[in-house]
XYZ file of C-alpha atoms in Angstrom:
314
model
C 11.378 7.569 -9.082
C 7.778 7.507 -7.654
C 6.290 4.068 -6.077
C 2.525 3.557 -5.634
C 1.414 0.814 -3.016
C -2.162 -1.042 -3.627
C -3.172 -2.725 -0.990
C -6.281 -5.039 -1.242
C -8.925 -5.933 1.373
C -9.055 -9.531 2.351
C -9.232 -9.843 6.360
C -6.743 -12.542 7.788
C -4.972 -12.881 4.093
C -3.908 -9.186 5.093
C -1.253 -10.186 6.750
C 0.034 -11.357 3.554
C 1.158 -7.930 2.768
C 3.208 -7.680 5.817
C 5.782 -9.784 3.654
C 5.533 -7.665 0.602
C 6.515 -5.172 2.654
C 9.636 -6.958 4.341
C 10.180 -7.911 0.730
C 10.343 -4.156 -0.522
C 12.518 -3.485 2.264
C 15.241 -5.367 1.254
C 14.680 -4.304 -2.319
C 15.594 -0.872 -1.139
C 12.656 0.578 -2.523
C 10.785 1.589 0.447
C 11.578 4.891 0.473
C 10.681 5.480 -2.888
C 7.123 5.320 -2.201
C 5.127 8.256 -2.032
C 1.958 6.756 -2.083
C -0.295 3.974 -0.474
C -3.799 3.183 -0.798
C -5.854 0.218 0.928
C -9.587 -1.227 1.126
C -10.223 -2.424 4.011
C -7.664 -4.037 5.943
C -5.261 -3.190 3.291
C -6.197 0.323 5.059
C -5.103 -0.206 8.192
C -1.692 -1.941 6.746
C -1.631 1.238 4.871
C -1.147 3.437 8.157
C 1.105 0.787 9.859
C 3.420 1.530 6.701
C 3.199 5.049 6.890
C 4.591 4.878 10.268
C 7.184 3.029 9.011
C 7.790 0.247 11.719
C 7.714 -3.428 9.849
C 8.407 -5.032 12.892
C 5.316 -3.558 15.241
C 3.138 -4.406 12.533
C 4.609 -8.065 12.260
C 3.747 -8.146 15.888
C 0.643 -7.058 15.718
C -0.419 -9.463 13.672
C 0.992 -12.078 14.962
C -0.509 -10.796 18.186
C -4.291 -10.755 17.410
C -6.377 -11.748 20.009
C -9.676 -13.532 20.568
C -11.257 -10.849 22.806
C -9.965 -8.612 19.391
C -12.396 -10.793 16.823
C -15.957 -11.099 16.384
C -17.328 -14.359 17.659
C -20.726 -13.688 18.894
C -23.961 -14.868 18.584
C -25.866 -13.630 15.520
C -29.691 -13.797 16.268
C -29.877 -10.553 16.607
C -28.776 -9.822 12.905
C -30.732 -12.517 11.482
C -33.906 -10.500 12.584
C -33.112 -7.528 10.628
C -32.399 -9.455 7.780
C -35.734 -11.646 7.933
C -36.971 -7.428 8.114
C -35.397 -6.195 5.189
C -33.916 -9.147 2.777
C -36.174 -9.881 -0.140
C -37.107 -14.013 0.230
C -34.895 -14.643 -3.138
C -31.649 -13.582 -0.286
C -32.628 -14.568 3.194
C -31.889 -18.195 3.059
C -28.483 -17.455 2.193
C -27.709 -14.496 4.370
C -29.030 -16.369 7.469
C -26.948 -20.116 6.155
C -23.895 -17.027 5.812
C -24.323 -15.406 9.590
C -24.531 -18.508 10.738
C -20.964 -19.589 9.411
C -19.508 -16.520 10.707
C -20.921 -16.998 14.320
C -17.823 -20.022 14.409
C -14.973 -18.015 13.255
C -14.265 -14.539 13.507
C -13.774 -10.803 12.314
C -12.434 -7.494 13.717
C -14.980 -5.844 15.771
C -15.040 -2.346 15.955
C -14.317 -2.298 19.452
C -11.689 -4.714 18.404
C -9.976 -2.849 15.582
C -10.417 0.577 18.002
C -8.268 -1.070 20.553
C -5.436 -2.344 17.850
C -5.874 1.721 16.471
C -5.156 3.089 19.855
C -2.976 0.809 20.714
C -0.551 0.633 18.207
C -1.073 3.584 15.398
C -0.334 7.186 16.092
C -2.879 8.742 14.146
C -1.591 12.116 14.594
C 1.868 11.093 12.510
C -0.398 9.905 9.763
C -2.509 13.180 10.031
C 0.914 14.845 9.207
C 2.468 11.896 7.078
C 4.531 13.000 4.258
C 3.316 10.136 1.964
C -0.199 9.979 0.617
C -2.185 7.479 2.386
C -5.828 6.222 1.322
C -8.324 4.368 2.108
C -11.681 3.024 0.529
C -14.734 3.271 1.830
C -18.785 2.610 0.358
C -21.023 5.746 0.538
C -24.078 4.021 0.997
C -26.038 7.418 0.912
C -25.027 8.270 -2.511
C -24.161 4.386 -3.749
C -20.185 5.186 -4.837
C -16.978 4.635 -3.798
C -14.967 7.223 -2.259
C -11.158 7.291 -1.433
C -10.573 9.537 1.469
C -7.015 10.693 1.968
C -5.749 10.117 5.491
C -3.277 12.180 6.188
C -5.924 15.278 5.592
C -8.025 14.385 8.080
C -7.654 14.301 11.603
C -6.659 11.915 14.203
C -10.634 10.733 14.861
C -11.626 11.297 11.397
C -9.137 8.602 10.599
C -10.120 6.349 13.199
C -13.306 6.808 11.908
C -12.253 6.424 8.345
C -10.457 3.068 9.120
C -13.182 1.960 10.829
C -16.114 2.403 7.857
C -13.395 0.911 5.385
C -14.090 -2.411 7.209
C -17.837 -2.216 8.037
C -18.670 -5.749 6.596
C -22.696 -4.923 5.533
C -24.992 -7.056 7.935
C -22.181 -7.780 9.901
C -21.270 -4.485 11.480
C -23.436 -0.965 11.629
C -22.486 1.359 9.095
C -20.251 4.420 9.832
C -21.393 8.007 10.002
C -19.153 10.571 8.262
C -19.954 14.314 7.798
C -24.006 12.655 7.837
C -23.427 10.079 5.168
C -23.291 6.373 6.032
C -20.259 3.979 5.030
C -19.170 0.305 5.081
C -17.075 -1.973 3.634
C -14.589 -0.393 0.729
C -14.534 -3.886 -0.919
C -18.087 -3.045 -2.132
C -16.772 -0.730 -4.642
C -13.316 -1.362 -5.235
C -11.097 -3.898 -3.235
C -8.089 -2.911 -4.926
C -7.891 0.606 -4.646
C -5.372 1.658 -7.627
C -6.828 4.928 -9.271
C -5.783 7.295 -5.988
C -1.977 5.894 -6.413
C -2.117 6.782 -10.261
C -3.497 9.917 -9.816
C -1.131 10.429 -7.328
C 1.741 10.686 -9.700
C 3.780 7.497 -9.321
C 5.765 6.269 -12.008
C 4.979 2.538 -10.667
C 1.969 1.182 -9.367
C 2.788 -2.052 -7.156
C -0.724 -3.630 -6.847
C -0.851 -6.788 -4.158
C -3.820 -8.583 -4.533
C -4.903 -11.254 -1.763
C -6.597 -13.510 -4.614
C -5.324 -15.692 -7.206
C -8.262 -14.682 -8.488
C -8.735 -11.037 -8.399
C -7.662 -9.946 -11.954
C -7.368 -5.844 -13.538
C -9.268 -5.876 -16.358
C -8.470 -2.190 -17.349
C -4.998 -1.876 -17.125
C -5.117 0.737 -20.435
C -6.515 3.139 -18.413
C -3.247 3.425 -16.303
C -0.900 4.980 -18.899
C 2.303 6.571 -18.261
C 2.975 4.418 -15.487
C 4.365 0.734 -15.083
C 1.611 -1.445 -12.846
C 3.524 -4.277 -11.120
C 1.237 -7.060 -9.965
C 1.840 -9.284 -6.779
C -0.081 -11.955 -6.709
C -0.418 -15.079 -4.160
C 1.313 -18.062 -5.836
C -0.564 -20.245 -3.795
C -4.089 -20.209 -2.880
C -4.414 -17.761 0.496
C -7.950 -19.311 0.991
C -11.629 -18.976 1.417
C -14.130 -17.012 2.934
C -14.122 -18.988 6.110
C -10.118 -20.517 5.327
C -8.486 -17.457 4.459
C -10.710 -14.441 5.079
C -11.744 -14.963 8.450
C -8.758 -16.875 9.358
C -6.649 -14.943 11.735
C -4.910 -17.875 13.620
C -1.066 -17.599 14.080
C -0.488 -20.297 11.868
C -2.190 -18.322 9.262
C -0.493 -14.950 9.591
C 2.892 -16.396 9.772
C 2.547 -18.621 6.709
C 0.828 -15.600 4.726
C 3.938 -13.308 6.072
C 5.944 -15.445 4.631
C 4.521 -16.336 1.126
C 4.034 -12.703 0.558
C 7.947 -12.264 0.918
C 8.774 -15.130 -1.092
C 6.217 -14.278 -3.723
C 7.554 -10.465 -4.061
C 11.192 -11.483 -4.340
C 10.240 -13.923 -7.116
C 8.295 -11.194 -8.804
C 10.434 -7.649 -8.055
C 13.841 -9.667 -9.033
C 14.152 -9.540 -12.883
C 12.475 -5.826 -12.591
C 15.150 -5.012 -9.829
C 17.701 -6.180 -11.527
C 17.178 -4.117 -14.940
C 16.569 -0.988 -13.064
C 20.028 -1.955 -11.229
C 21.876 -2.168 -14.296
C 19.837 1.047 -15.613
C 20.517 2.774 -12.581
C 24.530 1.860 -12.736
C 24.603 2.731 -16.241
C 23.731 6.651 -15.729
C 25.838 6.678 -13.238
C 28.451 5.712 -15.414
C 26.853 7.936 -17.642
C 27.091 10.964 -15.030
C 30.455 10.061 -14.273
C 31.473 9.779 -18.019
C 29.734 13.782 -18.782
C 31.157 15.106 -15.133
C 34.662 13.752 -16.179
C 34.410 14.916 -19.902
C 33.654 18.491 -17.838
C 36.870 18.027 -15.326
C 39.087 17.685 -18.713
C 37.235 20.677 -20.624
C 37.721 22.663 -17.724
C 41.435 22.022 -17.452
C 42.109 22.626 -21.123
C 40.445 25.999 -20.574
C 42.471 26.789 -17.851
C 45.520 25.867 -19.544
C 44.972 27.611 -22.781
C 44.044 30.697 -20.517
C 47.295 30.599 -18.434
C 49.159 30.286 -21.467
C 47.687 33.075 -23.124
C 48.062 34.912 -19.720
C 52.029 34.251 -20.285
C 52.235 35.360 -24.570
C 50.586 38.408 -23.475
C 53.109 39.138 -20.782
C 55.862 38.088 -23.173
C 54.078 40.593 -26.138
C 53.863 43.525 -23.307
C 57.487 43.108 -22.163
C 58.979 43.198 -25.336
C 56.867 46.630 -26.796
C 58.629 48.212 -23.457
Protein backbone atom coordinates (compact mmCIF):
# COMPACT_ATOMS: atom_id res chain seq x y z
CA UNK A 1 0.00 0.00 0.00
CA UNK A 2 1.06 3.51 -1.26
CA UNK A 3 0.10 6.81 0.91
CA UNK A 4 0.12 10.29 -0.67
CA UNK A 5 0.41 13.35 1.82
CA UNK A 6 -1.25 16.89 0.65
CA UNK A 7 -0.27 19.41 2.53
CA UNK A 8 -1.94 22.89 2.11
CA UNK A 9 -0.48 26.40 2.54
CA UNK A 10 -2.00 28.44 5.27
CA UNK A 11 0.90 30.17 7.46
CA UNK A 12 0.30 29.81 11.33
CA UNK A 13 -2.77 27.17 10.63
CA UNK A 14 0.34 25.04 9.40
CA UNK A 15 1.00 23.89 12.40
CA UNK A 16 -2.22 22.19 12.22
CA UNK A 17 -0.66 19.48 10.26
CA UNK A 18 1.87 18.78 12.85
CA UNK A 19 -1.14 16.80 14.53
CA UNK A 20 -2.16 14.98 11.44
CA UNK A 21 1.01 13.82 11.48
CA UNK A 22 1.19 12.64 15.27
CA UNK A 23 -2.21 11.31 14.30
CA UNK A 24 -0.80 9.07 11.35
CA UNK A 25 1.78 7.99 13.61
CA UNK A 26 -0.19 6.21 15.83
CA UNK A 27 -2.28 4.92 12.97
CA UNK A 28 0.81 3.09 11.91
CA UNK A 29 0.65 4.37 8.60
CA UNK A 30 3.59 6.54 8.44
CA UNK A 31 5.70 4.45 6.80
CA UNK A 32 3.47 3.72 4.16
CA UNK A 33 3.90 6.97 2.60
CA UNK A 34 5.88 7.38 -0.31
CA UNK A 35 4.89 10.63 -1.18
CA UNK A 36 4.37 14.29 0.15
CA UNK A 37 3.62 17.40 -1.50
CA UNK A 38 3.07 21.02 0.13
CA UNK A 39 2.30 24.80 -0.97
CA UNK A 40 3.78 26.88 0.94
CA UNK A 41 4.26 26.18 4.43
CA UNK A 42 2.74 22.87 3.87
CA UNK A 43 6.34 22.74 2.02
CA UNK A 44 8.43 23.20 4.61
CA UNK A 45 6.21 20.63 6.89
CA UNK A 46 6.77 18.51 3.93
CA UNK A 47 10.71 18.33 4.51
CA UNK A 48 10.35 18.25 8.36
CA UNK A 49 8.38 14.88 7.56
CA UNK A 50 10.76 13.59 5.29
CA UNK A 51 13.26 13.74 7.94
CA UNK A 52 11.12 11.96 9.94
CA UNK A 53 11.46 13.65 13.47
CA UNK A 54 7.69 14.65 14.80
CA UNK A 55 9.03 15.88 17.80
CA UNK A 56 11.77 18.63 16.33
CA UNK A 57 9.14 19.82 14.22
CA UNK A 58 6.61 20.11 17.25
CA UNK A 59 9.37 22.16 18.70
CA UNK A 60 9.92 24.18 16.16
CA UNK A 61 6.81 25.37 16.02
CA UNK A 62 6.16 25.82 19.16
CA UNK A 63 9.46 27.66 19.17
CA UNK A 64 8.88 30.47 16.60
CA UNK A 65 10.26 33.56 17.40
CA UNK A 66 9.56 37.26 16.96
CA UNK A 67 12.99 38.19 15.51
CA UNK A 68 11.77 34.92 13.04
CA UNK A 69 8.39 36.95 11.72
CA UNK A 70 7.86 39.86 9.66
CA UNK A 71 6.78 42.88 11.63
CA UNK A 72 8.15 45.83 9.92
CA UNK A 73 7.16 48.90 8.67
CA UNK A 74 5.57 48.82 5.21
CA UNK A 75 6.04 52.31 3.53
CA UNK A 76 8.36 51.17 1.53
CA UNK A 77 5.96 48.61 -0.24
CA UNK A 78 3.15 50.89 -0.37
CA UNK A 79 5.27 53.01 -2.88
CA UNK A 80 5.64 50.35 -5.35
CA UNK A 81 2.22 49.58 -5.19
CA UNK A 82 0.94 53.35 -5.61
CA UNK A 83 3.75 52.58 -8.91
CA UNK A 84 2.27 49.69 -10.33
CA UNK A 85 -1.46 48.90 -8.86
CA UNK A 86 -4.19 50.03 -11.19
CA UNK A 87 -6.52 52.74 -8.89
CA UNK A 88 -9.52 49.98 -8.99
CA UNK A 89 -6.64 47.87 -6.34
CA UNK A 90 -4.57 50.36 -4.45
CA UNK A 91 -6.97 51.30 -1.79
CA UNK A 92 -7.17 47.86 -0.78
CA UNK A 93 -3.61 46.70 -1.09
CA UNK A 94 -2.40 49.73 0.96
CA UNK A 95 -5.78 49.18 3.85
CA UNK A 96 -4.09 45.19 3.43
CA UNK A 97 -0.14 46.19 4.13
CA UNK A 98 -1.22 48.14 6.58
CA UNK A 99 -2.92 45.20 8.61
CA UNK A 100 0.03 43.12 8.15
CA UNK A 101 2.52 45.79 9.53
CA UNK A 102 0.67 44.60 13.27
CA UNK A 103 1.06 40.96 13.00
CA UNK A 104 3.45 38.94 11.32
CA UNK A 105 4.90 36.47 8.59
CA UNK A 106 8.08 34.42 7.97
CA UNK A 107 10.71 36.53 6.55
CA UNK A 108 13.07 35.12 4.38
CA UNK A 109 15.81 35.76 6.58
CA UNK A 110 13.47 34.28 9.06
CA UNK A 111 12.47 31.03 7.38
CA UNK A 112 16.51 30.76 6.20
CA UNK A 113 17.44 30.63 9.80
CA UNK A 114 14.55 27.89 10.81
CA UNK A 115 16.05 25.97 7.25
CA UNK A 116 19.54 26.00 8.55
CA UNK A 117 18.76 25.51 11.69
CA UNK A 118 16.72 22.69 11.87
CA UNK A 119 16.41 20.81 8.23
CA UNK A 120 19.23 18.88 6.71
CA UNK A 121 18.70 19.59 3.26
CA UNK A 122 21.19 17.21 2.07
CA UNK A 123 18.93 14.06 3.60
CA UNK A 124 16.05 15.46 1.64
CA UNK A 125 18.33 15.86 -1.50
CA UNK A 126 18.75 12.01 -1.05
CA UNK A 127 15.24 11.26 0.60
CA UNK A 128 13.76 8.06 -0.40
CA UNK A 129 10.17 9.49 -0.46
CA UNK A 130 9.02 11.97 -3.05
CA UNK A 131 8.80 15.34 -1.66
CA UNK A 132 7.18 18.50 -3.48
CA UNK A 133 6.61 21.66 -3.31
CA UNK A 134 4.53 24.44 -5.18
CA UNK A 135 5.69 27.32 -6.39
CA UNK A 136 4.13 30.41 -9.03
CA UNK A 137 6.25 30.94 -12.21
CA UNK A 138 5.51 34.38 -12.60
CA UNK A 139 7.59 34.48 -15.93
CA UNK A 140 5.48 32.04 -17.68
CA UNK A 141 2.07 32.58 -15.35
CA UNK A 142 1.74 28.56 -14.18
CA UNK A 143 2.20 26.54 -11.46
CA UNK A 144 5.03 24.30 -11.17
CA UNK A 145 5.72 21.43 -8.62
CA UNK A 146 9.38 21.01 -8.21
CA UNK A 147 10.51 17.75 -6.67
CA UNK A 148 12.87 18.23 -3.75
CA UNK A 149 14.72 15.54 -3.30
CA UNK A 150 16.22 16.15 -7.09
CA UNK A 151 17.57 19.17 -6.42
CA UNK A 152 20.25 20.17 -4.32
CA UNK A 153 20.75 21.33 -0.88
CA UNK A 154 20.51 25.36 -2.04
CA UNK A 155 18.18 24.68 -4.76
CA UNK A 156 15.86 23.53 -2.05
CA UNK A 157 16.45 26.26 0.19
CA UNK A 158 15.73 28.22 -2.59
CA UNK A 159 12.73 26.24 -3.60
CA UNK A 160 11.21 26.51 -0.04
CA UNK A 161 11.83 29.85 0.01
CA UNK A 162 9.80 31.00 -3.48
CA UNK A 163 6.95 28.53 -2.27
CA UNK A 164 6.26 31.21 0.40
CA UNK A 165 7.02 34.51 -1.42
CA UNK A 166 3.66 36.23 -0.39
CA UNK A 167 3.36 38.80 -3.75
CA UNK A 168 3.86 42.49 -2.44
CA UNK A 169 4.93 41.20 0.64
CA UNK A 170 8.24 39.57 -0.12
CA UNK A 171 10.58 39.87 -3.52
CA UNK A 172 10.09 37.15 -5.78
CA UNK A 173 12.61 34.24 -6.08
CA UNK A 174 15.01 33.66 -8.93
CA UNK A 175 15.29 30.07 -10.20
CA UNK A 176 17.30 28.92 -13.29
CA UNK A 177 16.27 33.00 -14.51
CA UNK A 178 12.57 32.69 -13.93
CA UNK A 179 10.90 34.51 -11.03
CA UNK A 180 8.61 32.71 -8.31
CA UNK A 181 6.32 33.44 -5.32
CA UNK A 182 3.76 32.19 -3.43
CA UNK A 183 2.52 28.41 -4.54
CA UNK A 184 -0.97 29.30 -3.14
CA UNK A 185 -1.38 31.42 -6.33
CA UNK A 186 -1.85 28.42 -8.36
CA UNK A 187 -2.71 25.64 -6.31
CA UNK A 188 -2.76 25.64 -2.39
CA UNK A 189 -3.44 22.12 -2.20
CA UNK A 190 -1.00 20.52 -4.18
CA UNK A 191 -2.64 16.91 -4.97
CA UNK A 192 -1.84 16.08 -8.74
CA UNK A 193 2.20 15.37 -7.95
CA UNK A 194 0.99 12.69 -5.12
CA UNK A 195 -1.43 11.03 -7.77
CA UNK A 196 0.90 10.96 -10.32
CA UNK A 197 3.15 9.68 -8.01
CA UNK A 198 1.48 6.35 -7.78
CA UNK A 199 -0.24 6.20 -4.39
CA UNK A 200 -3.10 4.14 -3.88
CA UNK A 201 -4.42 6.90 -1.25
CA UNK A 202 -4.28 10.45 -1.41
CA UNK A 203 -4.61 11.98 2.27
CA UNK A 204 -5.38 15.68 1.44
CA UNK A 205 -5.29 18.14 4.78
CA UNK A 206 -6.73 21.23 4.05
CA UNK A 207 -6.27 24.29 6.58
CA UNK A 208 -9.91 25.65 5.57
CA UNK A 209 -13.30 24.63 6.34
CA UNK A 210 -13.65 26.14 3.36
CA UNK A 211 -11.28 24.97 0.81
CA UNK A 212 -13.34 22.32 -1.13
CA UNK A 213 -11.97 19.71 -4.40
CA UNK A 214 -14.17 20.28 -6.93
CA UNK A 215 -12.60 17.65 -9.34
CA UNK A 216 -12.23 14.73 -7.46
CA UNK A 217 -13.13 12.49 -10.91
CA UNK A 218 -10.05 13.32 -12.19
CA UNK A 219 -8.23 11.26 -9.42
CA UNK A 220 -9.25 7.71 -10.43
CA UNK A 221 -7.75 4.61 -9.29
CA UNK A 222 -6.96 5.99 -6.09
CA UNK A 223 -8.98 6.61 -2.74
CA UNK A 224 -8.63 10.64 -1.75
CA UNK A 225 -9.09 10.93 2.04
CA UNK A 226 -9.96 14.45 3.12
CA UNK A 227 -8.90 16.07 6.54
CA UNK A 228 -10.54 18.85 7.19
CA UNK A 229 -10.55 21.42 10.32
CA UNK A 230 -13.73 20.69 12.33
CA UNK A 231 -13.53 23.93 13.72
CA UNK A 232 -12.81 27.15 12.17
CA UNK A 233 -8.64 27.56 12.19
CA UNK A 234 -9.25 31.33 11.43
CA UNK A 235 -8.71 34.36 9.35
CA UNK A 236 -6.30 36.11 7.47
CA UNK A 237 -5.09 38.11 10.38
CA UNK A 238 -6.66 35.20 13.22
CA UNK A 239 -5.39 32.21 11.75
CA UNK A 240 -3.00 32.94 8.88
CA UNK A 241 -0.73 35.23 10.39
CA UNK A 242 -1.23 33.94 13.77
CA UNK A 243 1.84 32.21 14.97
CA UNK A 244 1.44 32.74 18.81
CA UNK A 245 1.98 29.62 21.06
CA UNK A 246 -1.44 29.53 21.95
CA UNK A 247 -2.21 29.13 18.37
CA UNK A 248 0.18 26.37 17.35
CA UNK A 249 -0.59 24.28 20.29
CA UNK A 250 -4.37 24.44 19.92
CA UNK A 251 -4.00 23.82 15.98
CA UNK A 252 -1.50 20.74 16.99
CA UNK A 253 -3.97 19.50 18.74
CA UNK A 254 -7.24 19.80 16.67
CA UNK A 255 -5.38 18.41 13.78
CA UNK A 256 -4.82 15.12 15.91
CA UNK A 257 -8.19 14.97 17.16
CA UNK A 258 -9.69 15.76 13.80
CA UNK A 259 -7.54 12.86 11.95
CA UNK A 260 -8.39 10.21 14.52
CA UNK A 261 -12.09 11.07 14.09
CA UNK A 262 -11.67 10.86 10.36
CA UNK A 263 -8.84 7.82 9.71
CA UNK A 264 -10.87 5.55 12.42
CA UNK A 265 -13.77 3.85 10.51
CA UNK A 266 -11.20 3.71 7.34
CA UNK A 267 -8.54 2.14 9.78
CA UNK A 268 -10.59 -0.06 11.08
CA UNK A 269 -11.93 -1.76 7.69
CA UNK A 270 -8.49 -1.96 6.33
CA UNK A 271 -7.68 -3.72 9.86
CA UNK A 272 -10.19 -6.25 9.45
CA UNK A 273 -9.17 -6.46 5.56
CA UNK A 274 -5.73 -6.68 6.42
CA UNK A 275 -6.43 -9.64 9.20
CA UNK A 276 -8.59 -11.35 6.86
CA UNK A 277 -5.71 -12.16 4.13
CA UNK A 278 -3.76 -13.01 6.61
CA UNK A 279 -6.06 -15.53 7.57
CA UNK A 280 -6.37 -15.99 4.09
CA UNK A 281 -2.43 -16.57 3.65
CA UNK A 282 -2.42 -18.67 6.53
CA UNK A 283 -5.49 -20.74 5.34
CA UNK A 284 -3.55 -21.33 1.40
CA UNK A 285 0.11 -21.77 3.26
CA UNK A 286 -1.55 -24.44 5.57
CA UNK A 287 -3.69 -26.08 2.74
CA UNK A 288 0.17 -26.29 1.11
CA UNK A 289 1.82 -27.83 4.54
CA UNK A 290 -1.01 -30.72 4.25
CA UNK A 291 -0.60 -31.20 0.30
CA UNK A 292 2.90 -31.42 0.82
CA UNK A 293 2.71 -34.10 3.47
CA UNK A 294 0.25 -36.24 1.56
CA UNK A 295 2.81 -36.15 -1.25
CA UNK A 296 5.42 -37.19 0.81
CA UNK A 297 3.53 -39.91 2.25
CA UNK A 298 2.13 -41.38 -0.86
CA UNK A 299 5.84 -41.16 -2.18
CA UNK A 300 7.39 -43.04 0.82
CA UNK A 301 4.85 -45.53 0.49
CA UNK A 302 5.33 -46.14 -2.98
CA UNK A 303 9.13 -46.03 -2.17
CA UNK A 304 8.27 -49.21 0.21
CA UNK A 305 5.66 -51.41 -2.61
CA UNK A 306 8.44 -50.99 -4.92
CA UNK A 307 10.99 -52.42 -2.55
CA UNK A 308 8.47 -55.09 -1.57
CA UNK A 309 7.76 -55.78 -5.72
CA UNK A 310 11.81 -55.87 -6.24
CA UNK A 311 12.44 -58.26 -3.32
CA UNK A 312 10.04 -60.67 -4.19
CA UNK A 313 11.08 -60.96 -8.33
CA UNK A 314 14.67 -61.91 -6.60
Amino acid sequence: MKIGLALSGGGGKGSYQIGVWRALREFGLEPYICCVSGTSIGALNAVLFAQGNLELAETIWKSIREDQIFSLNLNWKKTHAITKLPNNYLKWVVSFLDRIAEHGWFSHAGLQKIIKENINLSAVSSSPIDLYATCFNISRWETEYFQLNTHTPKEIEQILLASSALPLIFDQIIIKGNDYCDGGIGDNLPIQPVYESGADIIIAVHLSRDSVINNKEAYQNTKLIEIVPMENQGGLFSGTLDFSIEGVKRRMEQGYHDTKQTLQPFYQFMKTQHEFIQQVQLFQEQAFLDERKTLVEEKELLKEELQQYIHKGR
